[in-house]
C-alpha positions as a printed Julia matrix, in Angstrom:
144×3 Matrix{Float64}:
  95.46  114.75   97.36
  96.45  112.78  100.41
  96.8   109.04  100.72
  96.65  107.45  104.16
  97.33  103.81  103.2
 100.87  104.01  104.56
  99.73  105.42  107.91
  96.91  102.88  108.19
  99.22   99.99  107.25
 101.76  101.13  109.85
  99.0   101.27  112.47
  97.89   97.74  111.52
 101.4    96.32  111.72
 102.18   98.11  114.99
  99.0    96.69  116.52
  99.96   93.2   115.33
 103.46   93.63  116.76
 102.11   94.76  120.13
  99.82   91.76  120.53
 102.57   89.4   119.31
 104.83   90.58  122.15
 102.21   89.48  124.67
 101.05   86.36  122.81
 103.05   85.19  119.78
 100.12   83.06  118.57
  97.61   85.93  118.71
  95.84   87.17  115.61
  93.77   90.29  115.17
  90.63   90.41  113.05
  89.95   93.13  110.52
  87.06   94.21  112.73
  89.32   94.69  115.77
  91.9    96.54  113.71
  89.22   98.7   112.08
  87.88   99.68  115.5
  91.37  100.73  116.6
  91.92  102.8   113.46
  88.35  104.07  113.3
  87.76  102.89  109.75
  85.91  100.16  107.9
  86.94   96.49  108.11
  86.85   96.49  104.29
  89.61   99.11  104.23
  91.64   96.98  106.64
  91.14   93.82  104.59
  92.43   95.62  101.48
  95.49   96.84  103.37
  96.08   93.37  104.84
  95.89   91.93  101.33
  98.71   94.21  100.2
 100.75   93.49  103.34
 100.28   89.75  102.82
 101.35   90.0    99.18
 104.52   91.76  100.36
 105.23   89.01  102.91
 104.73   91.25  105.94
 101.68   89.5   107.41
 100.0    86.13  107.4
  96.23   86.07  107.43
  93.59   83.43  107.87
  89.93   83.88  107.02
  86.96   82.4   108.8
  86.35   81.4   112.38
  89.45   81.87  114.51
  91.07   83.8   111.67
  92.87   87.08  111.68
  96.22   88.58  110.83
  99.65   88.29  112.41
 103.15   89.45  111.52
 104.96   87.19  109.07
 108.35   88.1   110.56
 109.66   89.86  113.65
 108.92   93.57  114.02
 112.68   94.2   114.13
 112.9    92.89  110.56
 110.21   95.22  109.14
 111.17   98.77  108.17
 108.81  101.6   107.38
 110.22  101.48  103.85
 109.0    97.86  103.61
 105.55   99.05  104.67
 105.53  101.93  102.22
 106.59   99.7    99.35
 103.81   97.26  100.21
 100.93   99.72  100.13
 101.82  102.88   98.22
 103.01  104.16   94.9
 106.65  103.38   94.09
 107.52  107.09   93.85
 107.1   109.41   96.83
 107.46  112.68   94.91
 105.99  112.54   91.42
 106.42  115.15   88.76
 103.48  116.28   86.64
 102.96  113.46   84.1
 101.35  115.77   81.5
 103.23  117.03   78.48
 104.57  120.56   78.99
 102.86  123.46   77.27
 105.42  124.5    74.62
 104.26  128.13   74.82
 104.96  128.38   78.57
 108.54  128.95   79.76
 107.73  127.57   83.21
 106.02  124.47   81.85
 108.9   123.7    79.48
 111.52  123.73   82.26
 109.63  122.63   85.37
 110.77  119.0    85.17
 114.38  120.17   84.79
 114.29  122.48   87.79
 112.02  120.46   90.08
 113.32  116.98   89.2
 116.63  117.23   91.12
 114.9   118.54   94.26
 112.33  115.75   94.12
 115.06  113.14   93.55
 117.03  114.38   96.58
 113.91  114.43   98.75
 113.04  110.91   97.57
 116.48  109.59   98.52
 116.35  111.24  101.95
 112.83  110.03  102.71
 113.59  106.46  101.65
 116.77  106.4   103.72
 114.87  107.59  106.8
 112.03  105.1   106.29
 114.6   102.3   105.89
 116.17  103.22  109.27
 112.92  103.07  111.26
 111.9    99.58  112.34
 108.44   98.53  113.43
 110.0    97.38  116.7
 111.07  100.97  117.45
 107.45  102.13  117.1
 106.36   99.4   119.49
 109.05  100.44  121.98
 107.94  104.06  121.73
 104.33  103.06  122.38
 105.35  101.01  125.41
 107.39  103.88  126.88
 105.68  106.22  129.33
 104.48  109.5   127.87
 106.75  112.43  128.56
């Protein structure tokens, strides 16, 4: 099962960062963001709610409202974004009790757990290194 909240939230924040470079007072509406992402404004409002709760965006409802970054793009990592919108664990083990009559089931957490833990550490470290500002710079650069 795939979850795209992280990708959508990163798209939202990157869009906000791009417009902020051109006009620091600019705000984007959920409708404008939804059109860019090709999704529903309701989905965007839910994502913005999570981003606001995490202190990554400020949002104003009503006429003249919209969302903007709460801090500079250089101060927002992809790990910040992930923490704001997704589950706390990237690689989850099966939460069900093992079947005591199955040798695989009884040991799967023991053998898979270390691999998942190492992958989790590596993924979090990489997400922490990537700043929203680097995504903006990559978007501004000419295509190769």
